[in-house]
mmCIF file of C-alpha atoms in Angstrom:
data_model
loop_
_atom_site.group_PDB
_atom_site.id
_atom_site.type_symbol
_atom_site.label_atom_id
_atom_site.label_comp_id
_atom_site.label_asym_id
_atom_site.label_seq_id
_atom_site.Cartn_x
_atom_site.Cartn_y
_atom_site.Cartn_z
ATOM 1 C CA THR A 1 -35.589 -17.985 -8.733
ATOM 2 C CA GLY A 2 -34.280 -15.649 -6.096
ATOM 3 C CA ASP A 3 -30.742 -17.259 -6.236
ATOM 4 C CA ALA A 4 -31.165 -16.818 -10.162
ATOM 5 C CA ASP A 5 -31.522 -13.316 -9.781
ATOM 6 C CA ALA A 6 -29.125 -12.880 -7.524
ATOM 7 C CA VAL A 7 -26.497 -14.627 -9.833
ATOM 8 C CA GLY A 8 -27.604 -12.650 -12.838
ATOM 9 C CA SER A 9 -27.212 -9.444 -10.982
ATOM 10 C CA ILE A 10 -23.473 -10.087 -9.322
ATOM 11 C CA PHE A 11 -22.750 -11.543 -13.107
ATOM 12 C CA VAL A 12 -23.580 -8.034 -14.898
ATOM 13 C CA ASN A 13 -22.520 -6.002 -11.981
ATOM 14 C CA THR A 14 -18.817 -7.381 -11.897
ATOM 15 C CA ASN A 15 -18.993 -6.943 -15.857
ATOM 16 C CA ALA A 16 -20.144 -3.414 -15.243
ATOM 17 C CA ALA A 17 -17.844 -2.596 -12.660
ATOM 18 C CA ALA A 18 -14.565 -4.043 -14.790
ATOM 19 C CA ALA A 19 -15.272 -2.561 -18.284
ATOM 20 C CA ALA A 20 -15.632 1.066 -16.451
ATOM 21 C CA GLY A 21 -12.578 0.585 -14.896
ATOM 22 C CA ALA A 22 -10.842 -0.702 -17.866
ATOM 23 C CA LEU A 23 -12.287 2.432 -19.589
ATOM 24 C CA MET A 24 -11.898 4.475 -17.055
ATOM 25 C CA ALA A 25 -7.736 3.953 -17.180
ATOM 26 C CA TYR A 26 -7.731 4.098 -20.828
ATOM 27 C CA LEU A 27 -8.916 7.385 -20.459
ATOM 28 C CA LEU A 28 -6.814 8.851 -17.968
ATOM 29 C CA SER A 29 -3.738 7.104 -19.585
ATOM 30 C CA GLN A 30 -4.537 9.283 -22.696
ATOM 31 C CA ILE A 31 -5.151 12.434 -20.484
ATOM 32 C CA ILE A 32 -2.209 11.878 -18.380
ATOM 33 C CA TYR A 33 0.582 10.047 -20.897
ATOM 34 C CA GLY A 34 -1.433 11.020 -24.226
ATOM 35 C CA LYS A 35 -1.556 7.215 -25.254
ATOM 36 C CA ALA A 36 -3.502 3.857 -24.014
ATOM 37 C CA ASP A 37 -0.645 2.190 -21.436
ATOM 38 C CA LEU A 38 -2.310 -1.305 -21.485
ATOM 39 C CA THR A 39 -0.635 -2.476 -18.446
ATOM 40 C CA LEU A 40 -2.831 0.588 -16.846
ATOM 41 C CA ILE A 41 -5.668 -0.365 -18.983
ATOM 42 C CA VAL A 42 -5.422 -4.141 -17.732
ATOM 43 C CA ASN A 43 -4.764 -2.869 -13.891
ATOM 44 C CA GLY A 44 -8.067 -0.641 -14.525
ATOM 45 C CA ALA A 45 -10.158 -3.630 -15.023
ATOM 46 C CA LEU A 46 -8.765 -5.541 -12.566
ATOM 47 C CA ALA A 47 -8.901 -2.755 -10.063
ATOM 48 C CA GLY A 48 -12.916 -2.501 -11.306
ATOM 49 C CA LEU A 49 -13.350 -6.454 -10.046
ATOM 50 C CA VAL A 50 -11.715 -5.689 -6.943
ATOM 51 C CA THR A 51 -13.614 -2.827 -6.269
ATOM 52 C CA ILE A 52 -17.359 -4.585 -6.614
ATOM 53 C CA THR A 53 -16.206 -7.492 -4.776
ATOM 54 C CA ALA A 54 -16.900 -6.471 -1.596
ATOM 55 C CA ALA A 55 -20.788 -6.190 -2.481
ATOM 56 C CA PRO A 56 -21.394 -6.999 -5.963
ATOM 57 C CA ASP A 57 -25.237 -7.912 -5.189
ATOM 58 C CA SER A 58 -26.461 -4.556 -3.872
ATOM 59 C CA PRO A 59 -25.672 -1.811 -6.957
ATOM 60 C CA THR A 60 -27.680 -1.335 -9.935
ATOM 61 C CA PRO A 61 -25.269 -1.739 -12.567
ATOM 62 C CA THR A 62 -24.876 1.727 -13.472
ATOM 63 C CA GLN A 63 -23.690 1.955 -9.648
ATOM 64 C CA ALA A 64 -21.561 -1.169 -10.196
ATOM 65 C CA ALA A 65 -20.031 0.892 -13.047
ATOM 66 C CA ILE A 66 -19.007 4.303 -11.416
ATOM 67 C CA PHE A 67 -17.845 1.843 -8.536
ATOM 68 C CA GLY A 68 -15.457 0.321 -10.976
ATOM 69 C CA ALA A 69 -14.497 3.699 -12.054
ATOM 70 C CA ILE A 70 -13.684 5.494 -8.751
ATOM 71 C CA GLY A 71 -11.401 1.785 -8.237
ATOM 72 C CA SER A 72 -9.863 2.664 -11.268
ATOM 73 C CA THR A 73 -8.976 5.790 -10.698
ATOM 74 C CA ALA A 74 -7.946 5.247 -7.163
ATOM 75 C CA THR A 75 -5.433 2.568 -8.262
ATOM 76 C CA PHE A 76 -4.151 5.094 -11.543
ATOM 77 C CA PHE A 77 -3.101 7.062 -8.797
ATOM 78 C CA SER A 78 -1.763 4.954 -6.326
ATOM 79 C CA ILE A 79 0.076 2.982 -8.595
ATOM 80 C CA LYS A 80 1.733 6.704 -10.034
ATOM 81 C CA PHE A 81 2.231 7.699 -6.713
ATOM 82 C CA PHE A 82 4.036 4.370 -5.220
ATOM 83 C CA ASP A 83 6.466 4.757 -8.262
ATOM 84 C CA SER A 84 7.331 8.235 -7.093
ATOM 85 C CA ILE A 85 8.538 7.186 -3.740
ATOM 86 C CA LYS A 86 10.569 3.845 -4.876
ATOM 87 C CA ILE A 87 7.874 0.992 -3.899
ATOM 88 C CA ASP A 88 9.133 -2.313 -5.910
ATOM 89 C CA ASP A 89 5.498 -3.297 -7.118
ATOM 90 C CA PRO A 90 6.328 -3.769 -10.672
ATOM 91 C CA VAL A 91 2.672 -5.302 -11.815
ATOM 92 C CA GLY A 92 0.724 -2.280 -9.181
ATOM 93 C CA ALA A 93 -0.534 -5.320 -7.290
ATOM 94 C CA ILE A 94 -0.682 -3.265 -3.728
ATOM 95 C CA SER A 95 -2.680 -0.795 -5.246
ATOM 96 C CA VAL A 96 -4.820 -3.023 -7.654
ATOM 97 C CA HIS A 97 -5.564 -5.219 -4.273
ATOM 98 C CA GLY A 98 -4.792 -2.975 -1.200
ATOM 99 C CA VAL A 99 -6.491 0.169 -2.997
ATOM 100 C CA ALA A 100 -9.043 -0.778 -4.446
ATOM 101 C CA GLY A 101 -10.075 -3.180 -2.333
ATOM 102 C CA ILE A 102 -10.111 -0.355 0.245
ATOM 103 C CA VAL A 103 -12.443 1.445 -1.809
ATOM 104 C CA GLY A 104 -14.783 -1.128 -2.391
ATOM 105 C CA VAL A 105 -15.087 -1.776 1.429
ATOM 106 C CA LEU A 106 -15.854 1.687 1.656
ATOM 107 C CA LEU A 107 -18.337 2.001 -1.379
ATOM 108 C CA VAL A 108 -20.662 -0.403 0.773
ATOM 109 C CA PRO A 109 -22.577 1.797 2.678
ATOM 110 C CA VAL A 110 -23.786 3.175 -0.375
ATOM 111 C CA THR A 111 -25.907 0.763 -1.484
ATOM 112 C CA LYS A 112 -25.854 -1.005 1.885
ATOM 113 C CA ASP A 113 -27.552 -0.236 5.314
ATOM 114 C CA VAL A 114 -23.942 -0.595 6.783
ATOM 115 C CA SER A 115 -22.123 2.105 8.609
ATOM 116 C CA VAL A 116 -18.858 3.439 7.478
ATOM 117 C CA VAL A 117 -17.464 2.649 11.343
ATOM 118 C CA THR A 118 -18.339 -0.673 10.277
ATOM 119 C CA GLN A 119 -16.493 -0.720 7.544
ATOM 120 C CA LEU A 120 -13.523 0.576 9.026
ATOM 121 C CA ILE A 121 -13.295 -1.713 11.717
ATOM 122 C CA GLY A 122 -13.187 -4.159 8.911
ATOM 123 C CA LEU A 123 -10.661 -3.030 7.315
ATOM 124 C CA GLY A 124 -8.577 -2.654 10.283
ATOM 125 C CA VAL A 125 -9.061 -6.330 11.040
ATOM 126 C CA ILE A 126 -8.217 -7.665 7.562
ATOM 127 C CA GLY A 127 -5.123 -4.954 7.806
ATOM 128 C CA ALA A 128 -4.112 -6.541 10.870
ATOM 129 C CA TRP A 129 -4.679 -10.336 9.691
ATOM 130 C CA VAL A 130 -2.619 -9.877 6.375
ATOM 131 C CA PHE A 131 0.262 -7.537 7.890
ATOM 132 C CA SER A 132 0.752 -10.475 10.826
ATOM 133 C CA ALA A 133 -0.131 -13.603 8.374
ATOM 134 C CA SER A 134 2.487 -12.053 5.913
ATOM 135 C CA PHE A 135 5.256 -11.115 8.432
ATOM 136 C CA VAL A 136 5.238 -15.140 9.837
ATOM 137 C CA VAL A 137 5.323 -16.460 6.494
ATOM 138 C CA TRP A 138 8.125 -13.948 5.259
ATOM 139 C CA PHE A 139 9.838 -14.585 8.187
ATOM 140 C CA VAL A 140 9.557 -18.400 7.883
ATOM 141 C CA ILE A 141 10.753 -18.140 4.143
ATOM 142 C CA LYS A 142 13.719 -15.639 4.710
ATOM 143 C CA LYS A 143 15.223 -17.689 7.701
ATOM 144 C CA THR A 144 14.143 -20.948 6.094
ATOM 145 C CA VAL A 145 15.031 -20.967 2.171
ATOM 146 C CA GLY A 146 15.692 -17.195 1.532
ATOM 147 C CA ILE A 147 13.896 -14.182 -0.288
ATOM 148 C CA ARG A 148 17.422 -12.614 -2.110
ATOM 149 C CA ILE A 149 18.738 -13.732 -5.157
ATOM 150 C CA SER A 150 22.457 -13.496 -5.784
ATOM 151 C CA GLU A 151 24.049 -10.169 -6.377
ATOM 152 C CA GLN A 152 25.250 -11.074 -9.944
ATOM 153 C CA ASP A 153 21.620 -13.107 -10.777
ATOM 154 C CA GLU A 154 19.783 -9.540 -9.420
ATOM 155 C CA TYR A 155 22.179 -7.488 -11.968
ATOM 156 C CA LEU A 156 21.557 -9.566 -14.769
ATOM 157 C CA GLY A 157 17.776 -9.738 -13.673
ATOM 158 C CA ALA A 158 15.912 -12.675 -12.310
ATOM 159 C CA ASP A 159 13.921 -13.224 -15.564
ATOM 160 C CA ILE A 160 17.259 -14.262 -17.352
ATOM 161 C CA THR A 161 18.438 -16.342 -14.604
ATOM 162 C CA GLU A 162 15.035 -17.890 -13.180
ATOM 163 C CA CYS A 163 13.756 -18.413 -16.414
ATOM 164 C CA GLY A 164 15.885 -18.346 -18.978
ATOM 165 C CA LEU A 165 14.426 -15.269 -21.042
ATOM 166 C CA GLU A 166 14.694 -11.582 -21.043
ATOM 167 C CA ALA A 167 10.812 -9.969 -19.968
ATOM 168 C CA TYR A 168 11.662 -6.597 -21.422
ATOM 169 C CA PRO A 169 14.025 -6.872 -24.045
ATOM 170 C CA GLU A 170 12.986 -3.370 -25.074
ATOM 171 C CA PHE A 171 14.742 -1.602 -22.261
#
């Protein structure tokens, strides 16, 4: 019975965080851009999911929704920030997974008996591992098969040269 209740709670909290994340991104998009931006709304839902993943079993559904909205807000402005400093992240993956993940880890002490210091140490370990593992993998790929397309393919766009269709014909 306890497991079933925990699974039910996790299910409700996960969906509440995603829904609140999507709603928050929609509202921010309407306020800032004057229109709904579907990519930001989808990223808002994903950010809510990522944010609650750090501890989906402990918050109430209302807290889960608030956490999803906070993660979505951080992601929304993070996407704008990375665009402004010319970081090439066309789908907002750094913001959705990185920023919302950090927000989620830092929100765990609100509903669980853990310290912020413990969470910060955990973030440091995760960051070090991800950086190290990614560096090794990308280094090996660069030295073996390469990570760049030709200049001509880059000019034409990888969507056409690699997939045979134009991903954004409206541009």
